[in-house]
């Protein structure tokens, strides 16, 4: 009973509900959201937090499961649509709605680790592989692309675009350009870098892609534009939500392939089974962990719970008063946090600018970004603690602060005699030192929280 499954859904009016699948009872309500009509605007960060992109302004709001009001309201470089968190909860990715760029943050420090141009038009969907080694993106340009996280987080990596020209972006690990209209969703299966990927598009096709061979395995066509698609946990079948209000179930074990690796499937009863009931387009889908339940959200403002084997409607959730745009199934986070009272993982407001974009005078912000973005820091490469429970010793931090804030001997010789200018410079250094000392205390607090989290995990 302690780990029962719940659904978290969000509608265009911004209301976020967490409710139980088996009974439909509302467990929690979260406010302060304005995610609008953006699909995949909701993401869970580890087991402690919830994030949602905001429509109409460049912002991402983050909630703790324990409070109904946002924990952080972070201003970001541009308006984003889809958001996705890594399975480890260490990274948060978001897709830009104007530039086609993808942004990656470190959740623990809030540092903007990477910004890169992923698509020629706005990004419509994001997904991490199970091992967090690859980020898969889809866009309005009809492309599905896979990106190596090791390359993205490498500060010294080659800056090469999709055409191999220097200076534009990072080279994609794999690119599929078979869709002729905007990509609406990507669903990543098990297997890490050897997984299969289900992509859907408004061109009415769903395509099964193989990441290891960078090839397309098969494709299916349904009668209406596909808004989203998911695979069941065993990857034996997939569910395709369409603009006609139906959900099409496709058997993946007998997935036929043509000579060119592509096949067309209609909606024959023996080849595709249909869930009928929604009166308007279905916008989001999710499957329970055992594959026995399918949950759908629609423009008609309802969430429907279906029995996967019989295709029958089990119950209907009608608390939302506007179209549903995002839906997730998870183990009940409210119950876990309420009983155990375990410490939360560190979570800081997301930074708007990366390290290269911060003004050189803002020394405190630079040091904060370097200490927070552990994969980028040269000292962190010698630390072999998987939970990041160690930081620089306090005395070493103090030495680094003094080295970076105190003027060199050459600068001292060039400085004029006692004047108002030197007094002002001294005051500036004192302010910087005070700010850095405050940052050190904050890092010490984060360090203690990581240690508590490490102890809690090891005691289980």
Short mmCIF file of C-alpha atoms in Angstrom, two decimals:
data_model
loop_
_atom_site.label_atom_id
_atom_site.label_comp_id
_atom_site.label_asym_id
_atom_site.label_seq_id
_atom_site.Cartn_x
_atom_site.Cartn_y
_atom_site.Cartn_z
CA UNK A 1 0.00 0.00 0.00
CA UNK A 2 2.92 2.26 0.70
CA UNK A 3 4.07 2.36 -2.95
CA UNK A 4 0.78 2.51 -4.86
CA UNK A 5 0.70 4.22 -8.22
CA UNK A 6 -0.69 7.72 -8.69
CA UNK A 7 -1.17 10.03 -11.65
CA UNK A 8 -0.19 13.69 -11.86
CA UNK A 9 -2.00 15.73 -14.51
CA UNK A 10 -1.95 19.38 -15.52
CA UNK A 11 -4.46 21.33 -17.60
CA UNK A 12 -4.36 24.52 -19.64
CA UNK A 13 -5.76 26.53 -16.70
CA UNK A 14 -2.62 25.62 -14.73
CA UNK A 15 -4.11 23.33 -12.07
CA UNK A 16 -1.93 20.34 -11.14
CA UNK A 17 -3.61 17.36 -9.47
CA UNK A 18 -2.04 14.22 -8.03
CA UNK A 19 -4.67 11.49 -7.78
CA UNK A 20 -4.84 7.75 -7.13
CA UNK A 21 -5.27 5.52 -10.16
CA UNK A 22 -7.37 2.83 -8.50
CA UNK A 23 -9.90 5.10 -6.79
CA UNK A 24 -9.58 8.49 -8.47
CA UNK A 25 -9.19 10.23 -5.09
CA UNK A 26 -7.28 13.53 -5.14
CA UNK A 27 -4.14 13.32 -3.00
CA UNK A 28 -2.61 16.75 -3.58
CA UNK A 29 -3.14 19.98 -5.53
CA UNK A 30 -0.36 22.31 -6.69
CA UNK A 31 -0.92 25.95 -7.60
CA UNK A 32 1.00 28.82 -9.16
CA UNK A 33 1.33 27.15 -12.57
CA UNK A 34 0.67 28.68 -16.00
CA UNK A 35 1.87 26.01 -18.41
CA UNK A 36 -0.81 26.76 -21.00
CA UNK A 37 -1.16 24.49 -24.02
CA UNK A 38 2.44 23.25 -24.22
CA UNK A 39 2.64 19.46 -24.36
CA UNK A 40 5.08 17.63 -22.08
CA UNK A 41 5.21 20.74 -19.91
CA UNK A 42 5.46 18.65 -16.71
CA UNK A 43 8.39 16.60 -15.38
CA UNK A 44 9.29 14.89 -12.12
CA UNK A 45 12.81 15.50 -10.79
CA UNK A 46 13.94 12.43 -8.90
CA UNK A 47 11.53 11.55 -6.10
CA UNK A 48 11.39 15.00 -4.50
CA UNK A 49 10.42 17.68 -6.99
CA UNK A 50 8.11 18.62 -9.83
CA UNK A 51 8.91 21.08 -12.64
CA UNK A 52 6.69 22.79 -15.23
CA UNK A 53 7.42 25.21 -18.06
CA UNK A 54 5.39 28.42 -18.16
CA UNK A 55 3.57 29.73 -21.22
CA UNK A 56 3.89 33.37 -22.20
CA UNK A 57 7.09 34.04 -20.25
CA UNK A 58 10.59 32.53 -20.07
CA UNK A 59 10.23 30.73 -16.77
CA UNK A 60 10.23 27.29 -15.14
CA UNK A 61 8.49 26.70 -11.81
CA UNK A 62 9.55 23.95 -9.41
CA UNK A 63 7.56 22.41 -6.56
CA UNK A 64 8.39 20.18 -3.65
CA UNK A 65 5.81 17.44 -3.19
CA UNK A 66 5.35 18.72 0.37
CA UNK A 67 4.07 22.19 -0.59
CA UNK A 68 1.34 23.35 -2.94
CA UNK A 69 3.13 26.61 -3.87
CA UNK A 70 6.22 26.81 -6.11
CA UNK A 71 9.54 26.31 -4.37
CA UNK A 72 11.44 28.19 -7.10
CA UNK A 73 10.35 30.46 -9.95
CA UNK A 74 13.33 30.60 -12.26
CA UNK A 75 13.80 33.06 -15.13
CA UNK A 76 15.43 31.38 -18.13
CA UNK A 77 16.83 32.65 -21.47
CA UNK A 78 13.68 32.04 -23.58
CA UNK A 79 10.21 30.52 -23.49
CA UNK A 80 10.36 26.73 -23.38
CA UNK A 81 7.78 24.04 -24.03
CA UNK A 82 8.77 20.46 -23.19
CA UNK A 83 10.77 19.75 -20.04
CA UNK A 84 12.40 16.48 -19.04
CA UNK A 85 14.51 15.38 -16.06
CA UNK A 86 17.15 12.68 -16.10
CA UNK A 87 16.31 9.44 -14.29
CA UNK A 88 18.99 10.20 -11.67
CA UNK A 89 17.38 13.57 -10.98
CA UNK A 90 20.68 15.39 -11.53
CA UNK A 91 19.81 17.19 -14.76
CA UNK A 92 16.83 19.09 -16.16
CA UNK A 93 16.47 19.71 -19.90
CA UNK A 94 14.08 22.09 -21.67
CA UNK A 95 13.36 22.81 -25.32
CA UNK A 96 13.22 26.37 -26.67
CA UNK A 97 10.13 27.59 -28.50
CA UNK A 98 11.79 30.20 -30.74
CA UNK A 99 15.44 29.31 -31.32
CA UNK A 100 15.23 25.50 -31.38
CA UNK A 101 17.85 25.35 -28.63
CA UNK A 102 17.97 22.88 -25.76
CA UNK A 103 19.00 23.97 -22.25
CA UNK A 104 20.48 21.64 -19.63
CA UNK A 105 20.76 22.57 -15.94
CA UNK A 106 22.30 20.88 -12.91
CA UNK A 107 19.40 20.59 -10.46
CA UNK A 108 21.57 20.56 -7.32
CA UNK A 109 23.30 23.87 -8.09
CA UNK A 110 20.97 25.45 -10.66
CA UNK A 111 23.93 26.00 -13.01
CA UNK A 112 23.16 26.24 -16.73
CA UNK A 113 25.56 23.59 -18.00
CA UNK A 114 24.84 23.65 -21.71
CA UNK A 115 22.90 25.50 -24.40
CA UNK A 116 23.04 24.10 -27.92
CA UNK A 117 21.08 24.40 -31.15
CA UNK A 118 19.25 21.11 -31.58
CA UNK A 119 16.64 21.93 -34.25
CA UNK A 120 15.93 24.48 -36.96
CA UNK A 121 12.50 25.22 -35.47
CA UNK A 122 11.04 24.93 -31.97
CA UNK A 123 11.68 21.80 -29.90
CA UNK A 124 8.52 19.76 -29.30
CA UNK A 125 9.65 16.78 -27.21
CA UNK A 126 12.54 15.52 -25.04
CA UNK A 127 13.46 12.20 -23.40
CA UNK A 128 16.50 10.70 -21.65
CA UNK A 129 17.60 7.10 -22.02
CA UNK A 130 17.32 4.95 -18.89
CA UNK A 131 21.06 5.30 -18.16
CA UNK A 132 21.02 9.10 -18.76
CA UNK A 133 23.77 8.66 -21.37
CA UNK A 134 21.73 10.00 -24.30
CA UNK A 135 19.19 12.82 -24.70
CA UNK A 136 16.64 12.33 -27.51
CA UNK A 137 14.90 15.38 -28.99
CA UNK A 138 12.19 16.01 -31.58
CA UNK A 139 11.20 19.24 -33.26
CA UNK A 140 8.87 21.01 -35.64
CA UNK A 141 11.45 20.50 -38.39
CA UNK A 142 10.47 16.80 -38.45
CA UNK A 143 13.84 15.62 -37.11
CA UNK A 144 14.46 13.14 -34.30
CA UNK A 145 17.97 13.44 -32.90
CA UNK A 146 20.02 11.70 -30.21
CA UNK A 147 22.73 13.58 -28.29
CA UNK A 148 25.51 12.15 -26.15
CA UNK A 149 25.42 13.64 -22.66
CA UNK A 150 29.16 13.03 -22.32
CA UNK A 151 29.78 15.30 -25.31
CA UNK A 152 27.22 17.89 -24.20
CA UNK A 153 28.74 18.22 -20.73
CA UNK A 154 32.33 18.26 -21.98
CA UNK A 155 33.49 21.87 -21.64
CA UNK A 156 36.27 21.32 -24.18
CA UNK A 157 34.24 19.35 -26.73
CA UNK A 158 34.37 20.21 -30.41
CA UNK A 159 31.76 22.74 -31.49
CA UNK A 160 30.45 21.17 -34.71
CA UNK A 161 26.97 21.46 -36.15
CA UNK A 162 24.78 18.87 -37.86
CA UNK A 163 26.47 19.58 -41.21
CA UNK A 164 29.97 19.32 -39.80
CA UNK A 165 30.66 23.05 -39.90
CA UNK A 166 32.52 24.64 -37.02
CA UNK A 167 30.95 27.19 -34.75
CA UNK A 168 27.26 26.27 -34.74
CA UNK A 169 26.65 23.53 -32.22
CA UNK A 170 27.32 19.96 -31.14
CA UNK A 171 27.24 17.05 -33.59
CA UNK A 172 24.28 14.73 -32.99
CA UNK A 173 24.92 11.10 -32.13
CA UNK A 174 22.15 10.04 -34.53
CA UNK A 175 19.60 11.81 -36.74
CA UNK A 176 16.38 10.48 -38.28
CA UNK A 177 14.60 12.62 -40.88
CA UNK A 178 11.81 10.28 -41.99
CA UNK A 179 8.92 12.33 -40.58
CA UNK A 180 7.44 14.88 -42.98
CA UNK A 181 5.58 16.96 -40.37
CA UNK A 182 6.40 18.10 -36.81
CA UNK A 183 7.40 15.39 -34.34
CA UNK A 184 4.95 15.22 -31.42
CA UNK A 185 6.61 12.75 -29.02
CA UNK A 186 9.51 10.37 -28.47
CA UNK A 187 9.31 7.38 -26.11
CA UNK A 188 12.60 5.74 -25.14
CA UNK A 189 12.67 2.05 -24.21
CA UNK A 190 15.06 0.05 -22.06
CA UNK A 191 18.63 -0.75 -23.03
CA UNK A 192 20.47 2.53 -22.64
CA UNK A 193 22.47 3.26 -25.78
CA UNK A 194 21.05 0.09 -27.39
CA UNK A 195 17.41 1.02 -26.84
CA UNK A 196 14.52 1.38 -29.25
CA UNK A 197 12.79 4.73 -29.70
CA UNK A 198 9.15 5.27 -30.67
CA UNK A 199 8.60 8.59 -32.43
CA UNK A 200 5.24 10.03 -33.49
CA UNK A 201 4.31 12.86 -35.80
CA UNK A 202 1.44 14.89 -37.20
CA UNK A 203 2.05 13.08 -40.52
CA UNK A 204 0.01 10.18 -38.99
CA UNK A 205 3.03 7.89 -38.68
CA UNK A 206 4.73 6.28 -35.70
CA UNK A 207 8.26 5.06 -36.33
CA UNK A 208 10.31 2.53 -34.40
CA UNK A 209 13.97 3.56 -34.32
CA UNK A 210 17.07 1.68 -33.18
CA UNK A 211 19.65 3.81 -31.41
CA UNK A 212 22.58 1.38 -31.67
CA UNK A 213 22.36 1.01 -35.47
CA UNK A 214 21.00 4.54 -36.09
CA UNK A 215 18.34 2.97 -38.32
CA UNK A 216 14.57 2.81 -38.65
CA UNK A 217 13.07 -0.59 -37.90
CA UNK A 218 9.44 -0.07 -38.97
CA UNK A 219 6.63 2.45 -39.26
CA UNK A 220 2.86 2.42 -38.86
CA UNK A 221 0.15 4.72 -40.16
CA UNK A 222 -3.13 5.48 -38.38
CA UNK A 223 -6.21 7.34 -39.71
CA UNK A 224 -5.52 10.65 -37.90
CA UNK A 225 -2.60 12.83 -36.80
CA UNK A 226 -0.76 11.29 -33.85
CA UNK A 227 -0.40 13.59 -30.86
CA UNK A 228 1.65 11.30 -28.60
CA UNK A 229 2.76 7.70 -28.20
CA UNK A 230 4.04 5.41 -25.45
CA UNK A 231 5.33 1.84 -25.14
CA UNK A 232 4.33 -0.56 -22.39
CA UNK A 233 7.08 -1.55 -19.90
CA UNK A 234 7.78 -4.87 -21.67
CA UNK A 235 7.85 -3.16 -25.08
CA UNK A 236 5.39 -5.71 -26.46
CA UNK A 237 2.90 -3.10 -27.67
CA UNK A 238 2.60 0.64 -28.12
CA UNK A 239 -0.29 3.06 -27.72
CA UNK A 240 -0.82 5.92 -30.16
CA UNK A 241 -3.09 8.85 -29.26
CA UNK A 242 -4.71 10.55 -32.23
CA UNK A 243 -6.46 13.81 -33.02
CA UNK A 244 -9.71 11.93 -33.74
CA UNK A 245 -10.07 11.09 -30.00
CA UNK A 246 -9.07 7.42 -30.36
CA UNK A 247 -6.13 5.51 -28.92
CA UNK A 248 -4.63 2.85 -31.20
CA UNK A 249 -2.87 -0.18 -29.73
CA UNK A 250 -0.21 -1.74 -31.98
CA UNK A 251 1.33 -5.18 -31.37
CA UNK A 252 5.11 -4.74 -31.48
CA UNK A 253 5.94 -8.46 -31.33
CA UNK A 254 4.46 -8.99 -34.79
CA UNK A 255 5.57 -5.67 -36.16
CA UNK A 256 5.71 -6.33 -39.93
CA UNK A 257 8.48 -4.73 -41.95
CA UNK A 258 8.60 -4.13 -45.65
CA UNK A 259 11.58 -4.45 -47.93
CA UNK A 260 12.62 -0.87 -47.17
CA UNK A 261 12.17 -1.34 -43.42
CA UNK A 262 8.80 0.46 -43.43
CA UNK A 263 5.30 -0.95 -43.23
CA UNK A 264 1.88 0.62 -43.21
CA UNK A 265 -0.72 -0.56 -40.72
CA UNK A 266 -4.38 0.31 -40.90
CA UNK A 267 -6.86 -0.11 -38.08
CA UNK A 268 -7.98 -3.67 -38.86
CA UNK A 269 -9.29 -5.40 -35.75
CA UNK A 270 -6.58 -8.10 -35.80
CA UNK A 271 -3.76 -5.58 -36.31
CA UNK A 272 -4.70 -2.52 -34.28
CA UNK A 273 -7.06 -2.31 -31.31
CA UNK A 274 -8.80 0.95 -30.53
CA UNK A 275 -9.75 2.66 -27.25
CA UNK A 276 -12.83 4.81 -27.89
CA UNK A 277 -14.47 7.29 -25.53
CA UNK A 278 -12.84 10.72 -25.72
CA UNK A 279 -14.90 13.28 -27.60
CA UNK A 280 -11.91 15.40 -28.66
CA UNK A 281 -8.23 14.92 -29.45
CA UNK A 282 -6.15 12.91 -26.97
CA UNK A 283 -3.08 14.93 -25.94
CA UNK A 284 -1.18 12.73 -23.46
CA UNK A 285 -0.77 9.07 -22.50
CA UNK A 286 0.89 7.11 -19.72
CA UNK A 287 1.08 3.41 -18.86
CA UNK A 288 1.23 1.86 -15.37
CA UNK A 289 4.40 0.08 -14.27
CA UNK A 290 2.89 -3.39 -14.79
CA UNK A 291 1.31 -2.43 -18.11
CA UNK A 292 -2.24 -3.28 -16.98
CA UNK A 293 -3.57 0.31 -16.99
CA UNK A 294 -3.47 3.03 -19.62
CA UNK A 295 -4.29 6.63 -18.64
CA UNK A 296 -5.15 9.27 -21.23
CA UNK A 297 -5.75 13.02 -21.13
CA UNK A 298 -7.74 14.92 -23.71
CA UNK A 299 -8.79 18.33 -24.96
CA UNK A 300 -12.26 17.46 -23.61
CA UNK A 301 -10.85 18.11 -20.10
CA UNK A 302 -11.05 14.52 -18.81
CA UNK A 303 -8.50 11.94 -17.79
CA UNK A 304 -9.64 8.37 -18.50
CA UNK A 305 -8.29 5.19 -16.92
CA UNK A 306 -8.46 2.16 -19.23
CA UNK A 307 -7.95 -1.55 -18.67
CA UNK A 308 -5.21 -2.45 -21.17
CA UNK A 309 -6.38 -6.01 -21.88
CA UNK A 310 -10.13 -5.42 -22.31
CA UNK A 311 -9.93 -1.83 -23.68
CA UNK A 312 -12.74 -0.93 -21.24
CA UNK A 313 -13.04 2.36 -19.37
CA UNK A 314 -12.36 1.81 -15.66
CA UNK A 315 -12.95 5.34 -14.35
CA UNK A 316 -12.90 8.97 -15.37
CA UNK A 317 -11.16 11.86 -13.60
CA UNK A 318 -13.09 15.10 -14.13
CA UNK A 319 -11.52 17.60 -11.72
CA UNK A 320 -9.90 19.59 -14.54
CA UNK A 321 -12.00 22.32 -16.15
CA UNK A 322 -9.89 22.81 -19.29
CA UNK A 323 -7.87 20.70 -21.78
CA UNK A 324 -5.22 18.35 -20.36
CA UNK A 325 -1.69 18.88 -21.70
CA UNK A 326 0.56 16.65 -19.55
CA UNK A 327 0.12 13.41 -17.61
CA UNK A 328 2.54 11.27 -15.60
CA UNK A 329 2.24 7.99 -13.66
CA UNK A 330 4.55 7.42 -10.68
CA UNK A 331 4.72 5.84 -7.26
CA UNK A 332 3.02 8.02 -4.68
CA UNK A 333 5.56 10.72 -3.73
CA UNK A 334 3.25 12.34 -1.15
CA UNK A 335 3.06 9.13 0.89
CA UNK A 336 6.81 8.53 0.72
CA UNK A 337 7.68 12.02 1.90
CA UNK A 338 4.95 12.14 4.54
CA UNK A 339 5.95 8.94 6.34
CA UNK A 340 9.70 8.79 6.10
CA UNK A 341 10.49 12.51 6.52
CA UNK A 342 13.74 11.85 4.74
CA UNK A 343 15.95 14.81 3.72
CA UNK A 344 15.30 16.28 0.27
CA UNK A 345 17.94 16.31 -2.43
CA UNK A 346 19.50 19.75 -3.04
CA UNK A 347 17.58 21.93 -5.49
CA UNK A 348 18.48 25.51 -6.40
CA UNK A 349 16.82 28.09 -8.70
CA UNK A 350 17.83 27.64 -12.32
CA UNK A 351 20.36 30.14 -13.61
CA UNK A 352 19.57 32.23 -16.66
CA UNK A 353 23.10 32.41 -18.01
CA UNK A 354 25.90 29.89 -18.39
CA UNK A 355 29.45 30.39 -17.19
CA UNK A 356 30.64 31.83 -20.51
CA UNK A 357 27.88 34.44 -20.44
CA UNK A 358 28.50 35.71 -16.91
CA UNK A 359 30.31 39.02 -16.68
CA UNK A 360 33.89 38.68 -15.50
CA UNK A 361 33.21 41.06 -12.62
CA UNK A 362 30.61 38.74 -11.12
CA UNK A 363 33.21 36.55 -9.47
CA UNK A 364 30.83 34.99 -6.98
CA UNK A 365 28.51 33.76 -9.73
CA UNK A 366 31.42 32.18 -11.62
CA UNK A 367 32.71 30.31 -8.57
CA UNK A 368 29.18 29.14 -7.78
CA UNK A 369 28.67 27.78 -11.30
CA UNK A 370 32.02 25.95 -11.26
CA UNK A 371 31.41 24.34 -7.90
CA UNK A 372 27.83 23.41 -8.78
CA UNK A 373 28.52 21.93 -12.21
CA UNK A 374 30.57 18.99 -10.94
CA UNK A 375 31.19 17.37 -14.35
CA UNK A 376 32.82 20.62 -15.56
CA UNK A 377 35.14 21.17 -12.58
CA UNK A 378 38.68 19.79 -12.92
CA UNK A 379 38.94 18.94 -9.23
CA UNK A 380 35.65 17.01 -9.25
CA UNK A 381 37.10 14.54 -11.81
CA UNK A 382 39.35 13.20 -9.03
CA UNK A 383 36.43 12.65 -6.66
CA UNK A 384 34.94 9.16 -6.88
CA UNK A 385 31.90 9.68 -4.68
CA UNK A 386 28.72 8.83 -6.66
CA UNK A 387 26.57 10.95 -4.37
CA UNK A 388 28.81 14.07 -4.53
CA UNK A 389 29.06 14.18 -0.74
CA UNK A 390 32.46 15.90 -0.78
CA UNK A 391 33.43 19.44 -1.68
CA UNK A 392 36.66 21.39 -1.39
CA UNK A 393 37.92 21.70 2.21
CA UNK A 394 37.05 25.04 3.83
CA UNK A 395 40.69 26.10 4.08
CA UNK A 396 41.23 25.34 0.38
CA UNK A 397 38.12 27.34 -0.49
CA UNK A 398 39.42 30.27 1.54
CA UNK A 399 42.77 30.11 -0.30
CA UNK A 400 41.03 30.07 -3.70
CA UNK A 401 38.85 33.00 -2.70
CA UNK A 402 41.86 35.03 -1.59
CA UNK A 403 43.80 34.19 -4.76
CA UNK A 404 40.92 35.27 -7.00
CA UNK A 405 39.91 38.38 -5.09
CA UNK A 406 43.25 39.87 -3.96
CA UNK A 407 45.19 41.95 -6.58
CA UNK A 408 48.46 40.61 -7.97
CA UNK A 409 51.86 42.27 -7.26
CA UNK A 410 51.84 43.84 -10.73
CA UNK A 411 48.40 45.29 -10.10
CA UNK A 412 49.59 46.68 -6.76
CA UNK A 413 52.54 48.45 -8.44
CA UNK A 414 50.22 49.97 -11.05
CA UNK A 415 47.74 51.22 -8.46
CA UNK A 416 47.96 54.95 -7.64
CA UNK A 417 48.50 56.27 -4.19
CA UNK A 418 45.81 56.62 -1.54
CA UNK A 419 42.76 58.11 -3.16
CA UNK A 420 39.05 57.74 -3.46
CA UNK A 421 39.65 55.23 -6.29
CA UNK A 422 41.66 52.84 -4.12
CA UNK A 423 39.14 53.17 -1.33
CA UNK A 424 36.34 52.25 -3.72
CA UNK A 425 38.35 49.28 -5.05
CA UNK A 426 38.99 48.01 -1.53
CA UNK A 427 35.30 48.27 -0.74
CA UNK A 428 34.49 46.27 -3.88
CA UNK A 429 36.88 43.47 -2.88
CA UNK A 430 35.37 43.34 0.60
CA UNK A 431 31.90 42.97 -0.88
CA UNK A 432 33.09 40.16 -3.16
CA UNK A 433 34.75 38.36 -0.25
CA UNK A 434 31.58 38.65 1.82
CA UNK A 435 29.50 37.27 -1.05
CA UNK A 436 31.90 34.35 -1.54
CA UNK A 437 31.90 33.55 2.16
CA UNK A 438 28.13 33.40 2.04
CA UNK A 439 28.37 31.06 -0.94
CA UNK A 440 30.78 28.82 1.00
CA UNK A 441 28.28 28.54 3.86
CA UNK A 442 25.57 27.63 1.35
CA UNK A 443 27.80 24.92 -0.13
CA UNK A 444 28.50 23.54 3.33
CA UNK A 445 24.75 23.26 3.89
CA UNK A 446 24.34 21.44 0.56
CA UNK A 447 27.21 19.14 1.50
CA UNK A 448 25.48 18.20 4.75
CA UNK A 449 22.21 17.51 2.91
CA UNK A 450 24.00 15.23 0.43
CA UNK A 451 25.59 13.32 3.31
CA UNK A 452 22.20 12.85 4.99
CA UNK A 453 20.75 11.63 1.72
CA UNK A 454 23.67 9.23 1.26
CA UNK A 455 23.18 7.80 4.74
CA UNK A 456 19.45 7.41 4.17
CA UNK A 457 20.04 5.52 0.91
CA UNK A 458 22.70 3.22 2.40
CA UNK A 459 20.52 2.40 5.41
CA UNK A 460 17.76 0.97 3.23
#
